[in-house]
Every structure is written in C-alpha cells, then in structure tokens.
Amino acid sequence: MMNVPEGFQPLFRSSPLLDLLGPFFCRHDAQRQLVVALRIDEKHCNHGGTAHGGLLSTLADVGLGYAMAFSREPPQPMVTVGLRLDFCGVARVGDWLEVHTRVDKLGQRMAFASARLHSDERLVASASGVFHLP
C-alpha cells in the first residue's frame, strides 16, 4: 500500500493519461489553493533515476489547470495555451512530490496561474500557465 500523507484524497477527476501516470492525489492548503501530488515511482524516472521533466511538466499542467477550472462556480473546462517550467532540483523514486498552485488572475476568456513543485522542503521546479476559456 502506498504511503499517502494525511489530508490527501485521490484526485477528483482523471483521464486516460493520468490513469497511466498516477495515482494522483489532492488537497487544499490553508489558503484554499489546490495542491496536487503523487509518489514518484520508477515508471516516472529518466535514465538518470530522477523524475522525468515530462512528468514534472504534466504534473504542473494538471495542477494549474485543475486549480483554474475549479476556481469558478460551476467549474469550467480550460485549455492550456502556455506553460513555462523552470527546473530547480530533482525528485527521486519514493519522493512525495507536491504542486502548490496559486490562481493569479481570472478573466472572461483568459486565466493565469503559477505553481511551485516541492519534494519535502526542496524546490524541484516553478511553473506558470496561461489558460483559455473556450
């Protein structure tokens, strides 16, 4: 059985890609911002034994997109039009990786968010995204 930190629940929505990569988990932090997480497994790693940059990008996109979509009532689907990721560190097999999101601006047609990816207290990456409301 996977060790999941207290307060995390299975991610409330999934997709075929997330089912392949997951399981993913989520919770809300003290500021009611969404936190998405997963436990790094061998299937998530590159040849160097660290979490693959594509996985980190996917995790950032999922966290940012879900934070934006579910910040409206009712939730609205959004399409990623821009994603920037700056890699600052690494995550290894067994690490619990969290994406802490922040909704920066919600407009009528565009939305902006940022996130920090942490493994324990270590910063692994920072991200920002731009989303279009179709």
Short mmCIF file of N, CA and C in Angstrom, two decimals, residues 5-128:
data_model
loop_
_atom_site.label_atom_id
_atom_site.label_comp_id
_atom_site.label_asym_id
_atom_site.label_seq_id
_atom_site.Cartn_x
_atom_site.Cartn_y
_atom_site.Cartn_z
N PRO A 5 0.40 11.06 2.53
CA PRO A 5 0.31 11.95 3.69
C PRO A 5 -1.13 12.28 4.06
N GLU A 6 -1.33 12.53 5.34
CA GLU A 6 -2.66 12.85 5.86
C GLU A 6 -3.23 14.07 5.16
N GLY A 7 -4.52 14.02 4.90
CA GLY A 7 -5.23 15.14 4.28
C GLY A 7 -5.37 15.02 2.77
N PHE A 8 -4.61 14.14 2.15
CA PHE A 8 -4.70 13.97 0.70
C PHE A 8 -5.75 12.93 0.36
N GLN A 9 -6.48 13.19 -0.71
CA GLN A 9 -7.50 12.29 -1.24
C GLN A 9 -7.16 11.99 -2.70
N PRO A 10 -7.69 10.90 -3.26
CA PRO A 10 -7.48 10.66 -4.69
C PRO A 10 -7.98 11.86 -5.50
N LEU A 11 -7.27 12.18 -6.57
CA LEU A 11 -7.66 13.30 -7.43
C LEU A 11 -9.09 13.09 -7.90
N PHE A 12 -9.91 14.12 -7.82
CA PHE A 12 -11.35 14.02 -8.04
C PHE A 12 -11.73 13.81 -9.50
N ARG A 13 -10.85 14.05 -10.43
CA ARG A 13 -11.11 13.77 -11.85
C ARG A 13 -9.85 13.16 -12.43
N SER A 14 -10.04 12.33 -13.41
CA SER A 14 -8.88 11.72 -14.04
C SER A 14 -9.05 11.73 -15.55
N SER A 15 -8.11 11.12 -16.23
CA SER A 15 -8.13 10.99 -17.68
C SER A 15 -7.30 9.75 -18.01
N PRO A 16 -7.36 9.27 -19.24
CA PRO A 16 -6.53 8.11 -19.58
C PRO A 16 -5.04 8.34 -19.30
N LEU A 17 -4.53 9.54 -19.58
CA LEU A 17 -3.12 9.82 -19.31
C LEU A 17 -2.83 9.79 -17.82
N LEU A 18 -3.68 10.44 -17.04
CA LEU A 18 -3.46 10.47 -15.59
C LEU A 18 -3.58 9.08 -14.98
N ASP A 19 -4.49 8.26 -15.51
CA ASP A 19 -4.61 6.88 -15.03
C ASP A 19 -3.31 6.12 -15.29
N LEU A 20 -2.67 6.38 -16.42
CA LEU A 20 -1.42 5.72 -16.76
C LEU A 20 -0.28 6.16 -15.85
N LEU A 21 -0.23 7.45 -15.53
CA LEU A 21 0.87 8.00 -14.74
C LEU A 21 0.67 7.92 -13.23
N GLY A 22 -0.59 7.88 -12.79
CA GLY A 22 -0.92 8.02 -11.38
C GLY A 22 -0.65 6.78 -10.56
N PRO A 23 -1.23 6.78 -9.37
CA PRO A 23 -2.34 7.61 -8.90
C PRO A 23 -1.90 9.01 -8.43
N PHE A 24 -2.78 9.98 -8.68
CA PHE A 24 -2.59 11.35 -8.25
C PHE A 24 -3.49 11.63 -7.05
N PHE A 25 -3.07 12.57 -6.21
CA PHE A 25 -3.81 12.92 -5.01
C PHE A 25 -3.93 14.44 -4.93
N CYS A 26 -4.85 14.91 -4.09
CA CYS A 26 -5.02 16.35 -3.95
C CYS A 26 -5.54 16.71 -2.56
N ARG A 27 -5.39 17.97 -2.23
CA ARG A 27 -5.96 18.57 -1.03
C ARG A 27 -5.95 20.08 -1.27
N HIS A 28 -6.54 20.81 -0.35
CA HIS A 28 -6.47 22.27 -0.38
C HIS A 28 -5.61 22.73 0.79
N ASP A 29 -4.76 23.73 0.55
CA ASP A 29 -3.91 24.24 1.62
C ASP A 29 -4.68 25.24 2.48
N ALA A 30 -4.00 25.85 3.43
CA ALA A 30 -4.66 26.77 4.37
C ALA A 30 -5.27 27.97 3.68
N GLN A 31 -4.76 28.33 2.50
CA GLN A 31 -5.32 29.46 1.74
C GLN A 31 -6.35 29.00 0.72
N ARG A 32 -6.78 27.76 0.81
CA ARG A 32 -7.77 27.15 -0.08
C ARG A 32 -7.27 26.99 -1.52
N GLN A 33 -5.95 27.00 -1.69
CA GLN A 33 -5.37 26.75 -3.02
C GLN A 33 -5.17 25.25 -3.18
N LEU A 34 -5.33 24.76 -4.41
CA LEU A 34 -5.22 23.35 -4.70
C LEU A 34 -3.76 22.88 -4.64
N VAL A 35 -3.57 21.71 -4.04
CA VAL A 35 -2.27 21.02 -4.03
C VAL A 35 -2.49 19.66 -4.67
N VAL A 36 -1.76 19.37 -5.74
CA VAL A 36 -1.83 18.07 -6.42
C VAL A 36 -0.50 17.36 -6.17
N ALA A 37 -0.55 16.04 -5.97
CA ALA A 37 0.67 15.33 -5.60
C ALA A 37 0.67 13.90 -6.11
N LEU A 38 1.86 13.30 -6.13
CA LEU A 38 2.00 11.88 -6.37
C LEU A 38 3.31 11.39 -5.78
N ARG A 39 3.37 10.09 -5.56
CA ARG A 39 4.59 9.45 -5.07
C ARG A 39 5.40 9.03 -6.29
N ILE A 40 6.65 9.46 -6.37
CA ILE A 40 7.49 9.14 -7.53
C ILE A 40 7.83 7.65 -7.53
N ASP A 41 7.58 7.02 -8.67
CA ASP A 41 7.83 5.60 -8.87
C ASP A 41 8.88 5.46 -9.99
N GLU A 42 9.40 4.26 -10.16
CA GLU A 42 10.38 4.02 -11.23
C GLU A 42 9.83 4.39 -12.59
N LYS A 43 8.53 4.17 -12.82
CA LYS A 43 7.94 4.47 -14.12
C LYS A 43 7.95 5.97 -14.44
N HIS A 44 8.20 6.81 -13.45
CA HIS A 44 8.22 8.26 -13.63
C HIS A 44 9.61 8.81 -13.93
N CYS A 45 10.63 7.94 -13.92
CA CYS A 45 12.02 8.41 -13.95
C CYS A 45 12.68 8.31 -15.32
N ASN A 46 13.68 9.14 -15.50
CA ASN A 46 14.52 9.10 -16.70
C ASN A 46 15.67 8.12 -16.47
N HIS A 47 16.59 8.04 -17.43
CA HIS A 47 17.71 7.10 -17.31
C HIS A 47 18.64 7.45 -16.15
N GLY A 48 18.58 8.68 -15.66
CA GLY A 48 19.42 9.10 -14.55
C GLY A 48 18.83 8.79 -13.18
N GLY A 49 17.62 8.22 -13.17
CA GLY A 49 16.99 7.83 -11.91
C GLY A 49 16.25 8.94 -11.19
N THR A 50 16.01 10.05 -11.89
CA THR A 50 15.23 11.14 -11.30
C THR A 50 13.94 11.33 -12.09
N ALA A 51 12.96 11.98 -11.48
CA ALA A 51 11.68 12.20 -12.13
C ALA A 51 11.90 12.91 -13.47
N HIS A 52 11.30 12.39 -14.51
CA HIS A 52 11.45 12.91 -15.86
C HIS A 52 10.83 14.30 -15.97
N GLY A 53 11.48 15.18 -16.71
CA GLY A 53 10.97 16.53 -16.91
C GLY A 53 9.58 16.55 -17.51
N GLY A 54 9.27 15.57 -18.36
CA GLY A 54 7.92 15.48 -18.94
C GLY A 54 6.87 15.21 -17.88
N LEU A 55 7.23 14.39 -16.89
CA LEU A 55 6.31 14.13 -15.79
C LEU A 55 6.09 15.40 -14.98
N LEU A 56 7.18 16.13 -14.69
CA LEU A 56 7.05 17.37 -13.92
C LEU A 56 6.19 18.37 -14.68
N SER A 57 6.36 18.44 -16.00
CA SER A 57 5.54 19.34 -16.81
C SER A 57 4.07 18.93 -16.78
N THR A 58 3.83 17.63 -16.89
CA THR A 58 2.45 17.13 -16.82
C THR A 58 1.83 17.44 -15.47
N LEU A 59 2.57 17.19 -14.41
CA LEU A 59 2.06 17.44 -13.06
C LEU A 59 1.76 18.93 -12.87
N ALA A 60 2.64 19.80 -13.36
CA ALA A 60 2.39 21.24 -13.27
C ALA A 60 1.15 21.62 -14.06
N ASP A 61 1.00 21.10 -15.27
CA ASP A 61 -0.15 21.42 -16.11
C ASP A 61 -1.45 20.94 -15.46
N VAL A 62 -1.43 19.75 -14.90
CA VAL A 62 -2.62 19.22 -14.22
C VAL A 62 -2.98 20.09 -13.02
N GLY A 63 -2.00 20.38 -12.18
CA GLY A 63 -2.28 21.20 -11.00
C GLY A 63 -2.79 22.58 -11.36
N LEU A 64 -2.12 23.25 -12.30
CA LEU A 64 -2.54 24.59 -12.70
C LEU A 64 -3.91 24.56 -13.37
N GLY A 65 -4.11 23.62 -14.28
CA GLY A 65 -5.38 23.54 -14.99
C GLY A 65 -6.55 23.25 -14.07
N TYR A 66 -6.37 22.29 -13.16
CA TYR A 66 -7.45 21.98 -12.21
C TYR A 66 -7.72 23.15 -11.28
N ALA A 67 -6.66 23.80 -10.83
CA ALA A 67 -6.85 24.96 -9.94
C ALA A 67 -7.67 26.04 -10.64
N MET A 68 -7.38 26.28 -11.91
CA MET A 68 -8.11 27.30 -12.66
C MET A 68 -9.55 26.87 -12.91
N ALA A 69 -9.73 25.67 -13.42
CA ALA A 69 -11.07 25.20 -13.78
C ALA A 69 -12.01 25.16 -12.58
N PHE A 70 -11.48 24.73 -11.43
CA PHE A 70 -12.33 24.57 -10.26
C PHE A 70 -12.35 25.82 -9.37
N SER A 71 -11.76 26.90 -9.83
CA SER A 71 -11.85 28.16 -9.08
C SER A 71 -13.12 28.92 -9.45
N ARG A 72 -13.85 28.43 -10.45
CA ARG A 72 -15.11 29.05 -10.87
C ARG A 72 -16.27 28.15 -10.46
N GLU A 73 -17.41 28.77 -10.31
CA GLU A 73 -18.62 28.01 -9.97
C GLU A 73 -19.69 28.32 -11.01
N PRO A 74 -20.11 27.36 -11.79
CA PRO A 74 -19.65 25.97 -11.80
C PRO A 74 -18.26 25.87 -12.44
N PRO A 75 -17.55 24.77 -12.17
CA PRO A 75 -16.23 24.58 -12.78
C PRO A 75 -16.33 24.67 -14.31
N GLN A 76 -15.30 25.24 -14.92
CA GLN A 76 -15.29 25.41 -16.37
C GLN A 76 -14.05 24.75 -16.96
N PRO A 77 -14.23 24.03 -18.07
CA PRO A 77 -13.06 23.46 -18.74
C PRO A 77 -12.20 24.57 -19.33
N MET A 78 -10.91 24.38 -19.30
CA MET A 78 -9.97 25.36 -19.85
C MET A 78 -8.93 24.63 -20.68
N VAL A 79 -8.34 25.35 -21.61
CA VAL A 79 -7.32 24.80 -22.49
C VAL A 79 -6.01 25.52 -22.20
N THR A 80 -4.95 24.75 -22.00
CA THR A 80 -3.63 25.35 -21.77
C THR A 80 -3.13 25.98 -23.07
N VAL A 81 -2.79 27.27 -23.01
CA VAL A 81 -2.22 27.93 -24.19
C VAL A 81 -0.75 28.28 -23.96
N GLY A 82 -0.31 28.24 -22.73
CA GLY A 82 1.10 28.50 -22.43
C GLY A 82 1.48 27.86 -21.11
N LEU A 83 2.65 27.24 -21.09
CA LEU A 83 3.15 26.62 -19.86
C LEU A 83 4.65 26.83 -19.80
N ARG A 84 5.10 27.43 -18.73
CA ARG A 84 6.54 27.63 -18.53
C ARG A 84 6.94 26.86 -17.27
N LEU A 85 8.05 26.14 -17.38
CA LEU A 85 8.55 25.38 -16.24
C LEU A 85 10.04 25.63 -16.10
N ASP A 86 10.46 26.00 -14.91
CA ASP A 86 11.88 26.18 -14.61
C ASP A 86 12.28 25.09 -13.62
N PHE A 87 13.24 24.25 -14.02
CA PHE A 87 13.69 23.15 -13.19
C PHE A 87 14.75 23.66 -12.22
N CYS A 88 14.55 23.38 -10.93
CA CYS A 88 15.44 23.88 -9.88
C CYS A 88 16.11 22.76 -9.09
N GLY A 89 15.60 21.55 -9.20
CA GLY A 89 16.11 20.44 -8.42
C GLY A 89 15.60 19.13 -8.99
N VAL A 90 15.71 18.06 -8.22
CA VAL A 90 15.28 16.74 -8.68
C VAL A 90 14.38 16.07 -7.65
N ALA A 91 13.59 15.13 -8.15
CA ALA A 91 12.80 14.24 -7.29
C ALA A 91 13.20 12.82 -7.66
N ARG A 92 13.28 11.96 -6.65
CA ARG A 92 13.73 10.59 -6.85
C ARG A 92 12.63 9.60 -6.46
N VAL A 93 12.85 8.34 -6.84
CA VAL A 93 11.90 7.28 -6.50
C VAL A 93 11.63 7.31 -5.01
N GLY A 94 10.36 7.27 -4.66
CA GLY A 94 9.93 7.28 -3.27
C GLY A 94 9.58 8.66 -2.76
N ASP A 95 10.02 9.72 -3.45
CA ASP A 95 9.70 11.08 -3.02
C ASP A 95 8.21 11.37 -3.20
N TRP A 96 7.67 12.14 -2.29
CA TRP A 96 6.30 12.65 -2.39
C TRP A 96 6.42 14.04 -3.02
N LEU A 97 5.90 14.19 -4.23
CA LEU A 97 6.04 15.44 -4.98
C LEU A 97 4.71 16.19 -4.98
N GLU A 98 4.75 17.43 -4.52
CA GLU A 98 3.55 18.27 -4.43
C GLU A 98 3.65 19.47 -5.34
N VAL A 99 2.53 19.81 -5.97
CA VAL A 99 2.40 21.03 -6.77
C VAL A 99 1.48 21.97 -6.01
N HIS A 100 2.04 23.07 -5.52
CA HIS A 100 1.27 24.08 -4.79
C HIS A 100 0.89 25.17 -5.78
N THR A 101 -0.41 25.31 -6.03
CA THR A 101 -0.89 26.22 -7.06
C THR A 101 -1.36 27.55 -6.47
N ARG A 102 -1.38 28.54 -7.35
CA ARG A 102 -1.93 29.85 -6.99
C ARG A 102 -2.61 30.42 -8.22
N VAL A 103 -3.87 30.78 -8.07
CA VAL A 103 -4.60 31.45 -9.14
C VAL A 103 -4.19 32.91 -9.12
N ASP A 104 -3.60 33.39 -10.20
CA ASP A 104 -3.12 34.77 -10.26
C ASP A 104 -4.15 35.73 -10.82
N LYS A 105 -4.87 35.33 -11.86
CA LYS A 105 -5.89 36.20 -12.45
C LYS A 105 -6.88 35.37 -13.24
N LEU A 106 -8.16 35.67 -13.03
CA LEU A 106 -9.24 35.05 -13.79
C LEU A 106 -9.93 36.13 -14.60
N GLY A 107 -9.82 36.03 -15.92
CA GLY A 107 -10.52 36.96 -16.79
C GLY A 107 -11.72 36.28 -17.43
N GLN A 108 -12.36 36.98 -18.34
CA GLN A 108 -13.52 36.41 -19.03
C GLN A 108 -13.11 35.29 -19.99
N ARG A 109 -11.96 35.45 -20.67
CA ARG A 109 -11.52 34.48 -21.66
C ARG A 109 -10.15 33.87 -21.36
N MET A 110 -9.38 34.52 -20.52
CA MET A 110 -8.03 34.06 -20.20
C MET A 110 -7.87 33.97 -18.69
N ALA A 111 -7.02 33.03 -18.28
CA ALA A 111 -6.75 32.86 -16.85
C ALA A 111 -5.26 32.57 -16.69
N PHE A 112 -4.71 32.99 -15.54
CA PHE A 112 -3.28 32.88 -15.29
C PHE A 112 -3.06 32.27 -13.90
N ALA A 113 -2.08 31.36 -13.82
CA ALA A 113 -1.80 30.70 -12.54
C ALA A 113 -0.30 30.41 -12.45
N SER A 114 0.15 30.17 -11.23
CA SER A 114 1.55 29.80 -11.01
C SER A 114 1.60 28.67 -9.98
N ALA A 115 2.74 28.00 -9.94
CA ALA A 115 2.88 26.87 -9.02
C ALA A 115 4.34 26.66 -8.67
N ARG A 116 4.52 25.98 -7.54
CA ARG A 116 5.85 25.54 -7.11
C ARG A 116 5.76 24.05 -6.83
N LEU A 117 6.68 23.29 -7.37
CA LEU A 117 6.73 21.85 -7.18
C LEU A 117 7.78 21.55 -6.12
N HIS A 118 7.34 20.88 -5.05
CA HIS A 118 8.22 20.58 -3.92
C HIS A 118 8.28 19.08 -3.66
N SER A 119 9.46 18.62 -3.28
CA SER A 119 9.63 17.28 -2.75
C SER A 119 10.18 17.47 -1.34
N ASP A 120 9.38 17.14 -0.35
CA ASP A 120 9.66 17.50 1.03
C ASP A 120 9.78 19.03 1.07
N GLU A 121 10.87 19.55 1.54
CA GLU A 121 11.05 21.01 1.59
C GLU A 121 11.88 21.52 0.41
N ARG A 122 12.29 20.62 -0.48
CA ARG A 122 13.15 21.00 -1.60
C ARG A 122 12.32 21.49 -2.79
N LEU A 123 12.69 22.64 -3.33
CA LEU A 123 12.06 23.14 -4.54
C LEU A 123 12.59 22.35 -5.73
N VAL A 124 11.69 21.76 -6.49
CA VAL A 124 12.06 20.97 -7.67
C VAL A 124 11.86 21.79 -8.95
N ALA A 125 10.78 22.57 -9.01
CA ALA A 125 10.51 23.39 -10.19
C ALA A 125 9.50 24.47 -9.84
N SER A 126 9.50 25.50 -10.65
CA SER A 126 8.44 26.51 -10.56
C SER A 126 7.79 26.59 -11.94
N ALA A 127 6.51 26.91 -11.95
CA ALA A 127 5.75 26.89 -13.20
C ALA A 127 4.77 28.05 -13.26
N SER A 128 4.43 28.42 -14.48
CA SER A 128 3.34 29.37 -14.69
C SER A 128 2.58 28.93 -15.93
#
